[in-house]
Coordinates of C-alpha atoms and ligand atoms in Angstrom, one line a residue:
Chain A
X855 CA 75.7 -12.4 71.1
X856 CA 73.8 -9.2 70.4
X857 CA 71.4 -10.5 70.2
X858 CA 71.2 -12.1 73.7
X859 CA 72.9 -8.6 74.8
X860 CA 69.8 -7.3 73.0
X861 CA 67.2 -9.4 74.4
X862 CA 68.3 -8.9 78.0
X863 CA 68.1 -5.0 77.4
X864 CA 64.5 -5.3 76.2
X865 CA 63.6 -7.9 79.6
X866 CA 65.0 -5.2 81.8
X867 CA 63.3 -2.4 80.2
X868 CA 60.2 -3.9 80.5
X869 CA 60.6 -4.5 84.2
X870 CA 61.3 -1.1 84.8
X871 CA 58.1 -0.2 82.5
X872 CA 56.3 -2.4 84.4
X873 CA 57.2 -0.7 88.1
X874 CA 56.8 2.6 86.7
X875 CA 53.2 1.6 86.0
X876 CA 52.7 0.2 88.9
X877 CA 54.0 3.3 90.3
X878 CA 51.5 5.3 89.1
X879 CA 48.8 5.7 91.4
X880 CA 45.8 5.9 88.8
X881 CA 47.5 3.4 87.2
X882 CA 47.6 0.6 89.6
X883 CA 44.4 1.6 91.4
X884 CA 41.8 1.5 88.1
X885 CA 44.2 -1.7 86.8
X886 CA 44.7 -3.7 90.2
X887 CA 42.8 -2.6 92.9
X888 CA 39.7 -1.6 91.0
X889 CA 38.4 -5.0 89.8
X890 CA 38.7 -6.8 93.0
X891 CA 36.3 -4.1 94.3
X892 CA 34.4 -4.7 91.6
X893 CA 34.6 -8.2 92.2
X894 CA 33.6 -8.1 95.7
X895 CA 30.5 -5.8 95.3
X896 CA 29.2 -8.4 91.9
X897 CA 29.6 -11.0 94.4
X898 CA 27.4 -9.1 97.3
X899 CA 24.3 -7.9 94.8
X900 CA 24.0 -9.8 91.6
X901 CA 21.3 -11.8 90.6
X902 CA 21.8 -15.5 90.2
X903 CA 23.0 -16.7 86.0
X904 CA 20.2 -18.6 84.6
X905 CA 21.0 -22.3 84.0
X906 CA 23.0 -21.9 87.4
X907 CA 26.3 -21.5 86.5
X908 CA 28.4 -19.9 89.8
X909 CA 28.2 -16.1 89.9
X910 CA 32.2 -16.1 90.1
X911 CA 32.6 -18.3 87.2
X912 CA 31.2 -15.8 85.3
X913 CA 32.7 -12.9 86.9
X914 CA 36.3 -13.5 87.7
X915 CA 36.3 -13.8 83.3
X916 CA 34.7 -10.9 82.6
X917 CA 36.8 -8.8 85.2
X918 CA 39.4 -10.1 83.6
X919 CA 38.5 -8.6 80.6
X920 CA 38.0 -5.3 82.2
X921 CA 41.4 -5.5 83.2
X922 CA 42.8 -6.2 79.9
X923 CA 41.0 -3.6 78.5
X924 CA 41.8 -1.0 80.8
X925 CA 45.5 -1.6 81.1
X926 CA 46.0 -1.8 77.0
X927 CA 42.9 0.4 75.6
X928 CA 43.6 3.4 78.3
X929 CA 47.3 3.1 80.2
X930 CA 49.1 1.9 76.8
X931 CA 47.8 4.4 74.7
X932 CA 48.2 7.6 77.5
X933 CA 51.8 6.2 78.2
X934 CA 53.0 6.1 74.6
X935 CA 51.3 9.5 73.6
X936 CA 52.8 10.9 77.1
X937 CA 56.7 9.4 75.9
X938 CA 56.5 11.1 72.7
X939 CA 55.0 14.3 74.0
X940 CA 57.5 14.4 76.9
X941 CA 60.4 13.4 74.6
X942 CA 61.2 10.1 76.9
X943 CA 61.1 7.9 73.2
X944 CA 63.2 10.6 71.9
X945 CA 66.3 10.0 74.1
X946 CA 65.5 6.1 73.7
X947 CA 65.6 6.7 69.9
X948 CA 69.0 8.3 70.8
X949 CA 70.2 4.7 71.6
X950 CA 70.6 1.7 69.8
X951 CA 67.5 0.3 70.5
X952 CA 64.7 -0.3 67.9
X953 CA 62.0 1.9 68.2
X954 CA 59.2 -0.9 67.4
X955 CA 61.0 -3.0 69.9
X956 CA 61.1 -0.1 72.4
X957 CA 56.9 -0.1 71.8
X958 CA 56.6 -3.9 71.7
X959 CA 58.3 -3.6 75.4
X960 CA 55.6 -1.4 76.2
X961 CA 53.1 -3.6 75.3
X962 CA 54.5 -6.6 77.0
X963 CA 55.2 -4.4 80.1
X964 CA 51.0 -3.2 79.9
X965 CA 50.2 -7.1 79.4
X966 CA 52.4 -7.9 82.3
X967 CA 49.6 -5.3 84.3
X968 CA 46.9 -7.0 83.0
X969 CA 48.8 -10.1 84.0
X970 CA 48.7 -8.9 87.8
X971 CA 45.6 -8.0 87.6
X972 CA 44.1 -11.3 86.4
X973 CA 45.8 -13.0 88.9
X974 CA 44.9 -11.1 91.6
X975 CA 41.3 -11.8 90.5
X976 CA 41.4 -15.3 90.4
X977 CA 43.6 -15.5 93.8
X978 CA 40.6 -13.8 95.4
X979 CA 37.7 -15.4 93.8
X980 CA 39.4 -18.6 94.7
X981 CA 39.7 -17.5 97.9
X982 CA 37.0 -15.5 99.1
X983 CA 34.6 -16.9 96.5
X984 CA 35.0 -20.3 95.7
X985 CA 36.0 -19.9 92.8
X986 CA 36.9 -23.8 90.5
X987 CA 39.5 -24.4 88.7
X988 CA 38.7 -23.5 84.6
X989 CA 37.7 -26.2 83.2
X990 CA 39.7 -26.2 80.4
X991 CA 43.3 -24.2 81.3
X992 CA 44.7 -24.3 77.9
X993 CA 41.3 -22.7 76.1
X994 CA 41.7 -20.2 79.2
X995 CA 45.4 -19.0 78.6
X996 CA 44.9 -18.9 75.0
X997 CA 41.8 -16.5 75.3
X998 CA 43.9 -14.3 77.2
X999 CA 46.7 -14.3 75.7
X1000 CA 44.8 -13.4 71.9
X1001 CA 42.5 -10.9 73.7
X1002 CA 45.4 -9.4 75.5
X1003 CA 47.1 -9.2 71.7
X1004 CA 44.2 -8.1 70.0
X1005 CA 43.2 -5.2 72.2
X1006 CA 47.3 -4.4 73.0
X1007 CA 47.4 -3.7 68.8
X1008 CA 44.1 -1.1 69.4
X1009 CA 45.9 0.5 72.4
X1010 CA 49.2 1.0 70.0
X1011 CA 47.7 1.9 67.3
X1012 CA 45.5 4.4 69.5
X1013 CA 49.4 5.2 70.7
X1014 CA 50.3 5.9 67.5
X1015 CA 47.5 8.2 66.3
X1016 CA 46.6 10.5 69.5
X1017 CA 48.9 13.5 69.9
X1018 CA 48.5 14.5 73.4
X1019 CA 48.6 12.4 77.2
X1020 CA 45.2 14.0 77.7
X1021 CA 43.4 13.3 74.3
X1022 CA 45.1 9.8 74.7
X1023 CA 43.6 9.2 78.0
X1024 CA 40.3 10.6 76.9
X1025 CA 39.5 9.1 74.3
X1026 CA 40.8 5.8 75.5
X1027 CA 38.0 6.0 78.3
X1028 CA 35.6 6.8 76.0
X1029 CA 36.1 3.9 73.9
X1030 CA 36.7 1.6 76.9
X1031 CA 33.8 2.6 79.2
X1032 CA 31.4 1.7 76.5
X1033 CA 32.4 -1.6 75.6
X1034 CA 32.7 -2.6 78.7
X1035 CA 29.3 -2.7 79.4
X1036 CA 28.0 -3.8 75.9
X1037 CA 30.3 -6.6 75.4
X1038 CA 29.6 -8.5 78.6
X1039 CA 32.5 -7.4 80.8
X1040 CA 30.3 -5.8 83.3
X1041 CA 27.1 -7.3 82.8
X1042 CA 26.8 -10.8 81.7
X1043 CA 25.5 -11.2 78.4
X1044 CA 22.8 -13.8 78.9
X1045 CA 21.1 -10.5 81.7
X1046 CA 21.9 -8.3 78.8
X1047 CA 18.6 -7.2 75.8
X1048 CA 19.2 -8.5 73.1
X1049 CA 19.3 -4.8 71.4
X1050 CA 22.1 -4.9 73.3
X1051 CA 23.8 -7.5 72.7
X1052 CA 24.2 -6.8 68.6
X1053 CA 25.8 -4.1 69.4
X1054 CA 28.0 -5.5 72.0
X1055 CA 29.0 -8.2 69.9
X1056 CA 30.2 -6.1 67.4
X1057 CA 32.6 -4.6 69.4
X1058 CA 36.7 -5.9 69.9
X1059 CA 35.9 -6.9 73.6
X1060 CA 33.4 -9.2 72.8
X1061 CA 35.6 -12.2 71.7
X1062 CA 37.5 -11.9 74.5
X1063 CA 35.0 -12.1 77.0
X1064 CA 33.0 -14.8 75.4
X1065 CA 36.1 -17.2 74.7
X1066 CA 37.2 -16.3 78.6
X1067 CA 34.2 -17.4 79.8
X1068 CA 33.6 -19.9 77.0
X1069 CA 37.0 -21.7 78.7
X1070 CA 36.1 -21.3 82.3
X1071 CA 33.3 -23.3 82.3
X1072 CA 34.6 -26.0 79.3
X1073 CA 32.9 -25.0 76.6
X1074 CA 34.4 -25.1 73.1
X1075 CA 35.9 -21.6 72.2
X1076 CA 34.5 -20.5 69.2
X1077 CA 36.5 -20.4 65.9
X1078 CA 35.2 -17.5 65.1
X1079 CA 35.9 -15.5 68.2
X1080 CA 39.4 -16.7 67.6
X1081 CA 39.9 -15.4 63.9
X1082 CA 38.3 -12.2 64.9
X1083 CA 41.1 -11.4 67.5
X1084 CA 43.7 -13.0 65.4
X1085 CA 42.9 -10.8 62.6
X1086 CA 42.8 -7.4 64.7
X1087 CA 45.8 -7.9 65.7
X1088 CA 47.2 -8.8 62.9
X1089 CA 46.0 -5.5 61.3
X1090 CA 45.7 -2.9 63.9
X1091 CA 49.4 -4.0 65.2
X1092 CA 51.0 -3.9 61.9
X1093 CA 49.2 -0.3 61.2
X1094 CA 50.9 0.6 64.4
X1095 CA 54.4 -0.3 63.8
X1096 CA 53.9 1.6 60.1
X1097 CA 52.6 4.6 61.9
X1098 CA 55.2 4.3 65.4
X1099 CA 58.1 3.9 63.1
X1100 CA 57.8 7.0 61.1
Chain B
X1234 CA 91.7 10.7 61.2
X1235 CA 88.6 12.1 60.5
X1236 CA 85.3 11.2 62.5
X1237 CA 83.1 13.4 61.1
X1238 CA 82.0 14.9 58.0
X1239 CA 79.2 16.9 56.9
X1240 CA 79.0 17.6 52.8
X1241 CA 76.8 20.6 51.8
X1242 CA 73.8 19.4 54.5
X1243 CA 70.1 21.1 54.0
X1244 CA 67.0 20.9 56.2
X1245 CA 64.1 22.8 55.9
X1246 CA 60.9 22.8 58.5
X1247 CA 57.9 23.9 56.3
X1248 CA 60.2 25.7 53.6
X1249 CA 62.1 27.3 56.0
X1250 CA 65.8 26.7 55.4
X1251 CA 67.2 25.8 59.1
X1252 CA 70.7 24.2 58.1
X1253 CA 71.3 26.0 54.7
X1254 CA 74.3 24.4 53.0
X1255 CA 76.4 23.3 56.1
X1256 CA 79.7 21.6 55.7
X1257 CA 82.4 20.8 58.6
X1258 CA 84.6 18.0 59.6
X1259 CA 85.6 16.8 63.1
X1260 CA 88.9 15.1 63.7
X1261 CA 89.6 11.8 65.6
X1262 CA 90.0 12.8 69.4
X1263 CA 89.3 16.6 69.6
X1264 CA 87.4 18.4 71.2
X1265 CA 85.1 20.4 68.5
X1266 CA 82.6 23.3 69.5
X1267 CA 79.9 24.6 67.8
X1268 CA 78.4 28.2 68.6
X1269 CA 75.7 30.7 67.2
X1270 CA 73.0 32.3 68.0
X1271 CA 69.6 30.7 68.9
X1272 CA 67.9 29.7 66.0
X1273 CA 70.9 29.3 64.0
X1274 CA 70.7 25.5 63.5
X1275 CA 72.9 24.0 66.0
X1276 CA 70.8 21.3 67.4
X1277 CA 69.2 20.9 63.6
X1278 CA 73.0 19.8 62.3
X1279 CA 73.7 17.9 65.8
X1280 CA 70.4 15.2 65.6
X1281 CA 71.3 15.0 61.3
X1282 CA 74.2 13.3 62.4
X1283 CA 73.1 11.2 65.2
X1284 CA 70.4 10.2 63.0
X1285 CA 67.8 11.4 64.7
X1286 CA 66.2 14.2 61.9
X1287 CA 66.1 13.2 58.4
X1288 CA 67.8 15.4 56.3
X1289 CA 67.0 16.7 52.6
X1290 CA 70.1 17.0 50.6
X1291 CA 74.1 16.6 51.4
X1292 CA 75.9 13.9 52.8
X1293 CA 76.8 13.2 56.4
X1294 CA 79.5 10.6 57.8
X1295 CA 79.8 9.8 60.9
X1296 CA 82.9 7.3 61.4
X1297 CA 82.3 6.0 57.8
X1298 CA 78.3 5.4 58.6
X1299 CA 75.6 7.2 57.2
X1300 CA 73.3 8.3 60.1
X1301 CA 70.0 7.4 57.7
X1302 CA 70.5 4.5 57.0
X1303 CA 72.8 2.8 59.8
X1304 CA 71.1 4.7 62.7
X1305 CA 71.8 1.8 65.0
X1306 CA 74.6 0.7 64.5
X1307 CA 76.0 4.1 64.5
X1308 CA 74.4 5.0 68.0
X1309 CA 76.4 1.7 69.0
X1310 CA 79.3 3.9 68.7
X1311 CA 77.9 7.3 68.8
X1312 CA 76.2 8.9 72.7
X1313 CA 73.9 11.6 72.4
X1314 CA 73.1 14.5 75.3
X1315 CA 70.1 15.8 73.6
X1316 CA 69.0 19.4 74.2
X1317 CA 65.7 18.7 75.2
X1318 CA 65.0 15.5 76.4
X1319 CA 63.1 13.5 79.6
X1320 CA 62.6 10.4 81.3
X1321 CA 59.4 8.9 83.2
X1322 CA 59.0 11.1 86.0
X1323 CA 58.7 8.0 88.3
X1324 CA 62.1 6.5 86.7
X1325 CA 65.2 6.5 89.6
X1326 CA 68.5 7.8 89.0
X1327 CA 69.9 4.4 89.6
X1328 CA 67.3 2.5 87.1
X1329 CA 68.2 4.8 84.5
X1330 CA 71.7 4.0 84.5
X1331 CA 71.1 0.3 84.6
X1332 CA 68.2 0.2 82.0
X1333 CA 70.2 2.4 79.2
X1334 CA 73.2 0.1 80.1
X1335 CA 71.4 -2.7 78.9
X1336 CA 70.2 -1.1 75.4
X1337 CA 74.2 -1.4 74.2
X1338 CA 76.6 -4.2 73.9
X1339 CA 79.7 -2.9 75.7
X1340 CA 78.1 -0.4 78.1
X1341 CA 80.8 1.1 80.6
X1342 CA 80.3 -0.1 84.6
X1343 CA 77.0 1.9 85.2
X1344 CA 77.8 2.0 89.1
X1345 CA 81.2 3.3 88.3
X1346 CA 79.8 6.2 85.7
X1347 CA 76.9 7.1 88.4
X1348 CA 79.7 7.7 90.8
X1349 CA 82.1 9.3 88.0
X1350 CA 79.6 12.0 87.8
X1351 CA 78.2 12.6 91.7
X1352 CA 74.7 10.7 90.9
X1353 CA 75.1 7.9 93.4
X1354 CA 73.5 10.2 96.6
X1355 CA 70.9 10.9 93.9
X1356 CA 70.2 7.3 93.0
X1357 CA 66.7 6.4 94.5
X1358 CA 65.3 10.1 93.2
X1359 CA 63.4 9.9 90.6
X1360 CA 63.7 12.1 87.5
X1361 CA 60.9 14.5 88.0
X1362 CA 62.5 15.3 91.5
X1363 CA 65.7 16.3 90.2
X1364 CA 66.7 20.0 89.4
X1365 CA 67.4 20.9 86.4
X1366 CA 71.2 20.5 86.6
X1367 CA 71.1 17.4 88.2
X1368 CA 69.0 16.6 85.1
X1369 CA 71.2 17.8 82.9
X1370 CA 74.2 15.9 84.6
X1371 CA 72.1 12.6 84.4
X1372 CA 71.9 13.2 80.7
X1373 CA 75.6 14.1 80.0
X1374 CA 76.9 11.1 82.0
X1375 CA 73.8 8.4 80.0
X1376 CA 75.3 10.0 76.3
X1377 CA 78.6 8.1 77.7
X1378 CA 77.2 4.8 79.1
X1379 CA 77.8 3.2 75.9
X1380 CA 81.1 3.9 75.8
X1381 CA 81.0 5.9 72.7
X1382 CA 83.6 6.7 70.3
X1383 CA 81.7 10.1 69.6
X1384 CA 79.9 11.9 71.9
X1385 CA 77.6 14.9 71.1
X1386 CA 76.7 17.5 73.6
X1387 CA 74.0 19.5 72.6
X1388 CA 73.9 22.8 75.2
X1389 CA 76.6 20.6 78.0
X1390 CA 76.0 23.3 81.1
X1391 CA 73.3 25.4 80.5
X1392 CA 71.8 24.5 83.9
X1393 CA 75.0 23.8 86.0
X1394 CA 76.3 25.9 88.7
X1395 CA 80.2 27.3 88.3
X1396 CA 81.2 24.7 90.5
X1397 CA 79.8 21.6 88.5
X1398 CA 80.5 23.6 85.4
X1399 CA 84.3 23.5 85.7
X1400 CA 83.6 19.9 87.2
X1401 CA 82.2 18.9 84.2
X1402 CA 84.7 20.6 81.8
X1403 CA 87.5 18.2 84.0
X1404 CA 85.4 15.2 83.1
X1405 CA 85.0 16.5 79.4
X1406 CA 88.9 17.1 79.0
X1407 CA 89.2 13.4 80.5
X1408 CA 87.3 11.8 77.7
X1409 CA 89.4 13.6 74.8
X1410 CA 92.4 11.8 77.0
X1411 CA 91.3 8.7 76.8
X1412 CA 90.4 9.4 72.9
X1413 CA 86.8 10.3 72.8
X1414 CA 85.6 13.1 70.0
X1415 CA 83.7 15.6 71.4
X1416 CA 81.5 17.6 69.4
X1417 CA 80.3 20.5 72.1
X1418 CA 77.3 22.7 71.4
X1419 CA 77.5 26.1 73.2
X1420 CA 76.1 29.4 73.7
X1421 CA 79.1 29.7 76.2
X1422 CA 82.2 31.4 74.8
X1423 CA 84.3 30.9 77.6
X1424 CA 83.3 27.0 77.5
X1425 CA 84.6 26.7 74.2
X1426 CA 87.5 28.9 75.0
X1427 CA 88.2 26.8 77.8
X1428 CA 87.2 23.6 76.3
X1429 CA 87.4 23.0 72.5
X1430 CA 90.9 22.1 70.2
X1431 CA 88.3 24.2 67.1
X1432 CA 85.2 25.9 67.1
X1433 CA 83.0 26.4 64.3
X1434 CA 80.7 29.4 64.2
X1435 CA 77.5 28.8 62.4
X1436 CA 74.4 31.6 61.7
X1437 CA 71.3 30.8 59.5
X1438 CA 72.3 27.6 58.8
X1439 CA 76.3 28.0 57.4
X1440 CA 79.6 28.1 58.7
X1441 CA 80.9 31.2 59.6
X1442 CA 84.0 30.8 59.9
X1443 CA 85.9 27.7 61.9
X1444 CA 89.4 27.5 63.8
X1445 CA 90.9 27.2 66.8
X1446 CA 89.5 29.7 69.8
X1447 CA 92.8 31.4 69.3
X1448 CA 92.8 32.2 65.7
X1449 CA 89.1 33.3 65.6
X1450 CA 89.7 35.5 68.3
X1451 CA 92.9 36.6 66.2
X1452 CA 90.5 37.0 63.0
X1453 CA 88.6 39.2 64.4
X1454 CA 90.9 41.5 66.3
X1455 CA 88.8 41.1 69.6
X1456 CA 90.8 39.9 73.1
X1457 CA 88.1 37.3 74.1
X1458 CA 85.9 34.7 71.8
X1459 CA 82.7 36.5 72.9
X1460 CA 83.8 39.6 71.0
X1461 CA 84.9 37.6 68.2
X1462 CA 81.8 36.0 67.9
X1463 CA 80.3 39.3 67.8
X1464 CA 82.2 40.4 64.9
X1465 CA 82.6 38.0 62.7
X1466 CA 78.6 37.0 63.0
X1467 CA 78.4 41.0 62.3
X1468 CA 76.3 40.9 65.0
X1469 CA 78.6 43.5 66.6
X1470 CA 77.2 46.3 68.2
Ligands
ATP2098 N1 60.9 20.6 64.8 C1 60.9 21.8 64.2 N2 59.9 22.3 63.5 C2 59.9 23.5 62.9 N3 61.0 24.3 63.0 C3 62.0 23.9 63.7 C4 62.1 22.6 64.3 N4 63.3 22.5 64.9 C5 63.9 23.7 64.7 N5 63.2 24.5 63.9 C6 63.6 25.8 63.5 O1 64.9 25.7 62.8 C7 65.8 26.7 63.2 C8 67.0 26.1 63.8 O2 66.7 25.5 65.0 P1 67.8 24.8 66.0 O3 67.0 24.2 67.1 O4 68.6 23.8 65.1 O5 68.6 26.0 66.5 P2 69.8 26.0 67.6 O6 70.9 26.7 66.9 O7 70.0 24.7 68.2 O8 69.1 27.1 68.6 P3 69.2 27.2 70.2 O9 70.5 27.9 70.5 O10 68.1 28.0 70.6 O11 69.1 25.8 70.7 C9 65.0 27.6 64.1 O12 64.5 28.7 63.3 C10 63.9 26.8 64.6 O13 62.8 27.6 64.8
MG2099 MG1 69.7 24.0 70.1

């Protein structure tokens, strides 16, 4: 019983998290809007994938990444550090609510962005760019869905740590900007030097965009990718909830 | 009955004794005010009980639960106005009522509440549009969506205009009808005149002295509660 009353309570605050996001015009432009223009320009000037795999096929995963990475690494972290600066987790501490649920609700509303965003890719690379169908849907979702837990735990524990809205955002860009580029999400990594690529593929986006792209085209995802984004999450999400519930 | 009661309570910020020895008790269905002076640990004593400051020594019951280690079940029981407090700027009135509705198990008719306390014409404005009464309405009428047993008020009409003021002292005087416990901080002396069954008056952290507005002002041998403030903080000019 309160459970359920619980579990409702956390659905609806994440919808409302959700729309205040969505709300937010940087927000929803850099999250949403942003990719597909990405998308579209990729599709108008790159150079064709050795071993002629589709531009898009390549693409749509790797924006999707970008998307990931932007709405947990940059918008989770700013919005957390911006509720405890502003005191909005303060009056929701002042409720019955758990505090770690409270942050596990922000997370789910920040994957529910990346969510949108992903989808929104894939409508218009299937219909602008003919995009096909991944080959392998279930290697696909579960890629997401560990990339999207594994970098969510970085963008709480960067919630966690960073005092202010503006050193959040900051340094969330800083780390994001990067990685994007080295890890394949802007450039695919078979166009990238290989200088390049070691450091890329030491970085937390790396997984994600290679076991995206790995299930896309039907190729078996890596067990290694797999472990790597089980075990960040595994350790920068339980750092988090240590460090959020003090 | 007794709701309420706070043993000998400490708390310190960097050595600093802000609550210095504290010890009161609040009785079932009254209306209980607390006044000082800024600074003298007010809001410190307030969040110690709803659990929301860790304390360092004494005890603290709030209807038999101790605020450290049953926070949440207490604030099932216990609403909170909070003196300084936000939402998301982007967050409606109306959304704000119905998502802190859904974080209790018996949450009063939001819609009704909203109404209750003139926020329906204000319920597709979002927080950071509101004035700073209307803000501090928003947050006196959310401390009593769960339909709390206790309710603290931590500064209740700071911000309001005489009008809502009295408006809200009506509303106040309803809930200690229908058996609320109202613990009231105020820099206000005519609001707890007006308002409270006892007042306590605290400085650096103690109890001054505590009674009804009528027997402190008797104490003192002033004609209002301001005076009598005055005089027995020895703050008197
Ligand atoms: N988080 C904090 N860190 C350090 N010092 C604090 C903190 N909160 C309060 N203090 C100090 O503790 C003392 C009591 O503060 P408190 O806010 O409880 O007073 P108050 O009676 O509510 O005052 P006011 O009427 O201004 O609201 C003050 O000296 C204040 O500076
Ligand atoms: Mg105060």
């Amino acid at each position: 019983m309160s459970e359920f009353t619980t579990f409702k309570g956390l659905a609806r605050v994440a919808s409302v998290e959700l729309l205040l996001i969505l709300r937010d015009p940087m927000a929803a432009f850099f999250a949403v809007a942003f990719p597909l223009v990405l998308l579209w320009v990729k599709m108008h000037t790159a150079d064709p994938l050795p071993g002629g795999l589709p531009i898009v096929a390549a693409t749509v995963p790797m924006l999707s990444t970008f998307v990931i990475g932007l709405a947990t690494l940059v918008v989770l972290p700013a919005t957390i550090a911006q509720y405890r600066e502003r005191r909005i987790l303060k009056r929701l501490r002042a409720t019955p609510a758990s505090s770690v649920l409270l942050l596990t609700v922000q997370w789910a509303a920040h994957l529910l962005l990346a969510v949108v965003g992903t989808v929104l890719l894939i409508v218009v690379g299937v219909v602008a760019f003919d995009l096909g169908a991944p080959a392998n849907t279930g290697s696909v979702v579960l890629a997401w869905l560990l990339g999207a837990m594994s970098l969510g735990a970085i963008g709480l524990l960067l919630g966690a740590v960073l005092p202010s809205t503006r050193g959040a955002t900051v340094i969330g860009l800083t780390l994001f900007f990067p990685m994007v580029f080295l890890s394949g999400a802007m450039i695919p990594r078979e166009l990238a030097s290989p200088s390049m690529r070691s450091i890329g593929d030491l970085l937390p986006l790396a997984p994600v965009v290679q076991s995206l792209r790995a299930g896309w085209t039907g190729e078996a995802l890596s067990m290694v990718h797999l472990g790597v984004m089980v075990a960040i999450f595994v350790v920068a999400g339980g750092l988090a909830v240590r460090l959020l519930r003090g | 009955m007794t709701v309420i009661e706070i043993e000998n309570l400490r708390k310190s910020y960097h050595d600093r004794p802000a609550v210095d020895g504290l010890s009161l008790r609040v009785e079932r269905g009254e209306i209980f005010g607390i006044a000082g002076a800024n600074g003298a640990g007010k809001t410190t004593v307030v969040e110690c009980a709803a659990g929301l400051r860790p304390y360092d020594d004494g005890t603290v019951r709030v209807l038999g639960l101790d605020p450290r280690t049953d926070r949440r079940r207490l604030l099932q029981r216990v609403g909170v106005q909070l003196q300084e407090a936000a939402l998301p700027d982007a967050l409606r009135v109306g959304e704000a009522f119905r998502m802190y509705a859904s974080l209790y198990q018996h949450p009063l008719d939001w819609r009704a509440l909203m109404d209750e306390w003139g926020l329906t014409e204000k319920r597709r404005v979002g927080f950071a549009s509101l004035s700073g009464g209307w803000k501090q309405r928003l947050f006196v009428a959310l401390a009593l969506i769960g339909d709390p047993e206790v309710v603290f008020l931590d500064e209740l009409t700071t911000a309001l205009d005489p009008l809502a003021r009295r408006s809200t002292w009506d509303r106040v005087r309803k809930l200690r009808e229908r058996g609320v416990t109202v613990v009231l901080v105020t820099h206000f002396l005519e609001e707890a005149e007006a308002l409270c069954d006892r007042v306590a008056i605290i400085d650096r952290g103690r109890v001054v002295t505590a009674g009804s507005p009528q027997a402190l002002i008797a104490e003192a041998g002033t004609d209002s509660l301001d005076s009598a403030y005055l005089t027995l903080t020895g703050r008197g000019l």
